[in-house]
Amino acid sequence: MGKHVVVADDPKIDAETFRRVLGDTAEVTVATLDSKADLREHGAGADALVTHSESPVTETVLDDLPGLSVLAQSSIGVDNVDVAAAAERDVVVLRSPDYCLDEVATHAVTLLLACVRNLRTYDQAVRDGEWDWHVGAPLHRFAGSTVGLVSFGPIARTVAERLRGFDCDVLAYDPYVDAGEMAEHRVEKVTFAELTERADHLSVHAPLTDETKGLVDADAFDRLRDDAVVVNTGRGGVVDEDDLLDALDAGELGAAGLDVFEQEPPRDSPLREREDVYLSPHVGWYSEEAMADSNEGVAADLARVFDGEEPKGRVDPDAPWA
């Protein structure tokens, strides 16, 4: 056994997949990697760690793991990892960039449609013995509406494909994707201000960075239509939740669908009490097939790194909206 790989004890991560893919290349052990202390204790002497999205891989943790050469995570986002600090210490950071494109895109459109059709109100009305279309009125036709996408990465592109099936026009804001590339997907590139002025509904897919934190704020809500739906399946901090609540209270938004939150889980959030907000527990990524693909992909990438090959999911520390 040449390498030592420590895999997080997490339901999303299948240690047996890593053992099968890595074979005799590495010894794979399972440990709790929930805290900095866990990472320091169980990562000591490890060549690679396979962490989960809550593992706090900070600069100080990396300083205490001088033998670490690879940090792998079976997710798209790696905002719990200090990627720049890892690069400075020659630690390769891996992620699973495309394992759940279908799932997240489907989840985003599902939240959008549930809000647009006011499904909660109608569902509850029937359960309460009411049989009246007025209880959820007014509704407006979704076909022909304009949906604005915040970010235009792989998930947002998949959402755009889904929306074309509903005869929607699609706009996107992403300063790192040019207009020609968007046009290939029949999507119009616009500024963020124009996006929020023209869109009937907004779907957020941006990662959480210094640039995107609080991007969807009170000013954005002021520009949106009063009956607009805002969906977030990207990262919680991109939408300012206090401003979102204020906009809903003021009748300046129609509804919201959130799969991600500023704090997860959102135990004390007043969003939980609102009937005009649809919530799910950061589950947009999930299907059994996606979970299997993620484990296979990350394990294969670890094998590539150990074999001196270029991995498919290497995180570029200089990529702004990776």
Coordinates of C-alpha atoms in Angstrom, one line a residue:
M1 CA 0.0 0.0 0.0
G2 CA 1.7 3.2 -1.2
K3 CA -0.7 5.9 -0.3
H4 CA -3.0 6.6 2.7
V5 CA -6.4 8.0 1.9
V6 CA -8.8 9.1 4.7
V7 CA -12.4 9.3 3.7
A8 CA -15.0 11.2 5.6
D9 CA -17.6 9.2 7.5
D10 CA -20.5 10.7 5.6
P11 CA -23.6 9.1 4.0
K12 CA -22.8 10.8 0.6
I13 CA -19.3 9.2 0.5
D14 CA -18.9 5.5 -0.3
A15 CA -15.6 4.2 1.0
E16 CA -16.0 0.9 -0.8
T17 CA -16.0 2.8 -4.2
F18 CA -12.7 4.4 -3.3
R19 CA -11.2 1.0 -2.2
R20 CA -12.4 -0.6 -5.4
V21 CA -11.1 2.1 -7.8
L22 CA -7.8 2.8 -6.0
G23 CA -7.1 -0.9 -5.5
D24 CA -3.6 -1.6 -4.2
T25 CA -2.6 2.0 -4.9
A26 CA -3.8 3.2 -1.5
E27 CA -5.1 2.1 1.9
V28 CA -8.5 3.7 2.5
T29 CA -9.7 4.4 6.0
V30 CA -12.9 6.1 7.2
A31 CA -12.9 8.8 9.9
T32 CA -15.0 11.7 11.2
L33 CA -13.9 14.9 9.4
D34 CA -16.5 17.3 10.8
S35 CA -14.2 19.8 12.6
K36 CA -10.7 21.3 12.5
A37 CA -9.7 19.0 15.3
D38 CA -11.0 16.0 13.4
L39 CA -9.1 17.0 10.3
R40 CA -5.9 17.4 12.2
E41 CA -6.2 14.2 14.1
H42 CA -7.3 11.9 11.3
G43 CA -5.5 13.7 8.5
A44 CA -2.1 13.3 10.2
G45 CA 0.0 11.1 7.9
A46 CA -2.6 11.0 5.1
D47 CA -1.6 11.6 1.5
A48 CA -5.2 12.5 0.6
L49 CA -8.4 13.5 2.4
V50 CA -11.9 13.0 1.0
T51 CA -13.9 15.6 2.8
H52 CA -17.6 16.6 2.8
S53 CA -19.0 20.1 2.3
E54 CA -19.0 21.0 6.0
S55 CA -15.4 20.0 6.6
P56 CA -13.6 23.2 7.6
V57 CA -10.4 22.9 5.5
T58 CA -8.7 26.2 6.5
E59 CA -5.2 27.6 6.1
T60 CA -4.3 26.6 9.7
V61 CA -5.6 23.1 9.2
L62 CA -3.5 22.8 6.0
D63 CA -0.4 24.1 7.9
D64 CA -0.9 21.2 10.4
L65 CA -1.0 18.6 7.6
P66 CA 2.3 19.0 5.8
G67 CA 2.2 15.5 4.2
L68 CA -1.2 16.1 2.5
S69 CA -1.0 16.2 -1.3
V70 CA -4.6 15.9 -2.3
L71 CA -7.9 17.3 -0.9
A72 CA -10.9 15.7 -2.7
Q73 CA -14.6 16.6 -2.2
S74 CA -17.6 14.9 -3.7
S75 CA -19.4 18.1 -4.4
I76 CA -19.5 20.9 -7.0
G77 CA -18.9 23.7 -4.5
V78 CA -15.8 23.8 -2.3
D79 CA -16.4 27.0 -0.4
N80 CA -15.5 25.2 2.8
V81 CA -11.9 24.8 1.5
D82 CA -9.3 27.5 1.4
V83 CA -8.4 26.7 -2.2
A84 CA -5.7 29.5 -2.4
A85 CA -4.0 28.3 0.7
A86 CA -4.0 24.7 -0.7
A87 CA -2.5 25.9 -3.9
E88 CA 0.3 27.7 -2.0
R89 CA 1.1 24.4 -0.3
D90 CA 1.0 22.4 -3.5
V91 CA -2.1 20.5 -2.4
V92 CA -4.3 19.5 -5.3
V93 CA -8.0 20.2 -4.7
L94 CA -10.5 18.0 -6.5
R95 CA -14.2 18.3 -6.8
S96 CA -17.0 16.6 -8.7
P97 CA -18.0 19.3 -11.2
D98 CA -20.8 17.7 -13.2
Y99 CA -22.2 14.8 -11.3
C100 CA -25.6 16.4 -10.5
L101 CA -26.3 18.8 -13.3
D102 CA -29.6 17.1 -14.1
E103 CA -30.7 16.9 -10.5
V104 CA -30.0 20.5 -9.6
A105 CA -31.5 21.8 -12.8
T106 CA -34.6 19.8 -12.3
H107 CA -34.9 20.9 -8.7
A108 CA -34.5 24.6 -9.7
V109 CA -37.3 24.3 -12.3
T110 CA -39.5 22.3 -9.9
L111 CA -39.2 25.1 -7.2
L112 CA -39.9 27.7 -9.8
L113 CA -43.0 25.9 -11.1
A114 CA -44.3 25.2 -7.6
C115 CA -44.1 28.9 -6.8
V116 CA -45.6 30.0 -10.1
R117 CA -48.5 27.7 -9.8
N118 CA -49.0 28.4 -6.0
L119 CA -49.0 24.6 -5.3
R120 CA -48.8 24.9 -1.5
T121 CA -52.0 27.0 -1.3
Y122 CA -53.9 24.6 -3.5
D123 CA -52.6 21.5 -1.8
Q124 CA -53.5 22.8 1.6
A125 CA -56.9 23.9 0.4
V126 CA -57.8 20.5 -0.8
R127 CA -56.6 18.9 2.4
D128 CA -58.8 21.4 4.3
G129 CA -61.8 20.4 2.3
E130 CA -61.9 23.4 0.0
W131 CA -62.5 23.0 -3.7
D132 CA -62.1 26.4 -5.2
W133 CA -59.7 27.8 -7.8
H134 CA -60.0 31.3 -6.3
V135 CA -57.9 30.4 -3.2
G136 CA -54.6 30.6 -5.1
A137 CA -55.5 33.4 -7.6
P138 CA -54.2 35.2 -9.4
L139 CA -52.0 32.9 -11.5
H140 CA -50.3 33.8 -14.7
R141 CA -49.2 31.8 -17.7
F142 CA -45.6 30.5 -17.4
A143 CA -45.1 30.0 -21.2
G144 CA -43.6 33.1 -22.8
S145 CA -42.2 34.4 -19.5
T146 CA -38.7 35.7 -19.2
V147 CA -36.4 33.9 -16.7
G148 CA -33.1 35.4 -15.6
L149 CA -30.2 33.2 -14.6
V150 CA -27.5 34.4 -12.2
S151 CA -24.4 32.7 -13.4
F152 CA -24.1 30.6 -16.6
G153 CA -22.2 27.5 -15.6
P154 CA -23.1 23.9 -16.5
I155 CA -26.2 23.8 -14.1
A156 CA -27.6 27.1 -15.4
R157 CA -27.1 25.9 -19.0
T158 CA -29.1 22.8 -18.2
V159 CA -31.8 25.0 -16.6
A160 CA -31.9 27.0 -19.8
E161 CA -32.5 23.9 -21.8
R162 CA -35.3 22.9 -19.5
L163 CA -36.9 26.3 -19.8
R164 CA -37.0 26.3 -23.5
G165 CA -39.4 23.4 -23.2
F166 CA -41.8 25.8 -21.5
D167 CA -41.3 28.4 -24.3
C168 CA -39.5 30.8 -22.0
D169 CA -37.1 33.5 -23.0
V170 CA -33.8 33.2 -21.0
L171 CA -31.4 35.9 -19.9
A172 CA -28.2 35.4 -18.0
Y173 CA -25.7 37.4 -16.0
D174 CA -22.2 36.1 -15.8
P175 CA -19.3 38.4 -16.3
Y176 CA -17.0 35.4 -17.1
V177 CA -19.0 34.0 -20.0
D178 CA -19.1 36.0 -23.3
A179 CA -22.2 36.8 -25.2
G180 CA -21.3 34.5 -28.1
E181 CA -21.1 31.5 -25.9
M182 CA -24.5 32.3 -24.3
A183 CA -26.0 32.9 -27.7
E184 CA -25.0 29.3 -28.7
H185 CA -27.5 28.2 -25.9
R186 CA -30.1 30.7 -27.1
V187 CA -29.5 32.8 -24.0
E188 CA -29.1 36.6 -24.0
K189 CA -26.2 38.0 -22.0
V190 CA -27.1 41.1 -19.8
T191 CA -25.8 43.1 -16.9
F192 CA -27.1 42.2 -13.4
A193 CA -29.2 45.4 -13.3
E194 CA -30.8 44.6 -16.7
L195 CA -31.4 41.0 -15.6
T196 CA -33.4 42.1 -12.6
E197 CA -35.2 44.8 -14.6
R198 CA -36.3 42.5 -17.4
A199 CA -36.8 39.1 -15.8
D200 CA -40.2 37.9 -14.8
H201 CA -38.5 35.3 -12.5
L202 CA -34.9 34.8 -11.2
S203 CA -33.0 31.6 -10.8
V204 CA -29.7 31.8 -8.9
H205 CA -26.8 29.4 -9.6
A206 CA -23.7 31.4 -8.6
P207 CA -21.1 30.1 -6.2
L208 CA -20.5 32.0 -3.0
T209 CA -17.5 34.3 -3.5
D210 CA -16.5 37.8 -2.3
E211 CA -18.0 39.0 -5.5
T212 CA -21.3 37.2 -5.2
K213 CA -22.0 37.5 -1.5
G214 CA -25.3 39.4 -1.1
L215 CA -25.5 40.0 -4.8
V216 CA -29.3 39.5 -4.8
D217 CA -30.2 42.2 -2.4
A218 CA -32.8 44.9 -1.7
D219 CA -31.8 46.9 -4.9
A220 CA -32.3 43.7 -7.0
F221 CA -35.7 43.0 -5.4
D222 CA -36.7 46.6 -6.1
R223 CA -36.0 46.2 -9.8
L224 CA -37.8 42.8 -10.0
R225 CA -41.5 42.6 -10.7
D226 CA -43.8 42.5 -7.7
D227 CA -45.0 39.1 -8.7
A228 CA -41.6 37.7 -9.5
V229 CA -40.4 34.3 -8.2
V230 CA -36.8 34.0 -6.9
V231 CA -35.2 30.6 -6.8
N232 CA -31.8 29.8 -5.3
T233 CA -30.1 26.5 -5.8
G234 CA -26.6 28.0 -5.9
R235 CA -25.3 29.1 -2.5
G236 CA -27.2 30.6 0.3
G237 CA -25.2 33.8 0.8
V238 CA -25.7 35.0 -2.7
V239 CA -29.2 36.0 -1.8
D240 CA -29.5 38.4 1.2
E241 CA -32.2 36.6 3.2
D242 CA -33.1 39.7 5.4
D243 CA -33.7 41.7 2.2
L244 CA -35.7 38.8 0.7
L245 CA -37.9 38.8 3.8
D246 CA -38.4 42.5 3.6
A247 CA -39.4 42.3 -0.1
L248 CA -41.9 39.5 0.6
D249 CA -43.3 41.5 3.6
A250 CA -43.7 44.6 1.4
G251 CA -45.4 42.6 -1.4
E252 CA -42.5 43.4 -3.7
L253 CA -42.0 39.7 -4.6
G254 CA -44.4 36.9 -5.5
A255 CA -42.7 34.0 -3.9
A256 CA -39.3 32.3 -3.3
G257 CA -38.0 28.8 -3.6
L258 CA -34.8 28.0 -1.6
D259 CA -32.7 24.9 -1.5
V260 CA -29.7 26.7 0.0
F261 CA -29.4 29.1 3.0
E262 CA -27.1 31.6 4.6
Q263 CA -27.0 29.3 7.6
E264 CA -27.6 25.6 7.1
P265 CA -29.8 24.3 8.5
P266 CA -31.8 27.5 8.9
R267 CA -33.1 26.7 12.4
D268 CA -34.2 30.1 13.5
S269 CA -35.0 31.6 10.1
P270 CA -38.4 33.3 9.7
L271 CA -38.4 32.0 6.2
R272 CA -39.6 28.7 7.7
E273 CA -42.8 30.3 8.8
R274 CA -43.8 31.8 5.4
E275 CA -46.3 30.2 3.1
D276 CA -44.9 32.1 0.1
V277 CA -41.5 30.5 0.5
Y278 CA -40.8 26.9 -0.7
L279 CA -37.9 25.2 1.2
S280 CA -35.8 22.1 0.7
P281 CA -32.8 21.0 2.7
H282 CA -29.9 21.5 0.2
V283 CA -31.1 18.4 -1.6
G284 CA -31.0 19.6 -5.2
W285 CA -27.9 17.6 -5.9
Y286 CA -29.4 14.3 -4.7
S287 CA -30.3 11.2 -6.5
E288 CA -28.9 7.7 -6.0
E289 CA -27.4 7.9 -9.5
A290 CA -25.8 11.3 -8.8
M291 CA -24.3 10.1 -5.6
A292 CA -22.8 7.0 -7.3
D293 CA -21.4 9.2 -10.1
S294 CA -19.8 11.5 -7.6
N295 CA -18.0 8.8 -5.8
E296 CA -16.8 7.1 -9.0
G297 CA -15.6 10.4 -10.5
V298 CA -13.7 11.6 -7.4
A299 CA -12.1 8.2 -6.8
A300 CA -11.0 8.0 -10.5
D301 CA -9.5 11.5 -10.2
L302 CA -7.6 10.5 -7.1
A303 CA -6.2 7.5 -9.0
R304 CA -5.2 9.9 -11.8
V305 CA -3.3 12.2 -9.4
F306 CA -1.5 9.2 -7.8
D307 CA -0.6 8.0 -11.3
G308 CA 0.8 11.4 -12.3
E309 CA -2.0 12.1 -14.7
E310 CA -4.1 15.3 -14.9
P311 CA -7.4 15.0 -13.0
K312 CA -10.7 16.0 -14.5
G313 CA -12.0 17.8 -11.5
R314 CA -9.0 19.9 -10.4
V315 CA -10.1 23.2 -8.8
D316 CA -8.4 26.3 -10.3
P317 CA -7.7 28.7 -7.5
D318 CA -7.8 31.6 -10.0
A319 CA -11.2 30.7 -11.5
P320 CA -13.6 33.3 -10.1
W321 CA -17.0 31.5 -10.6
A322 CA -15.8 27.9 -10.8

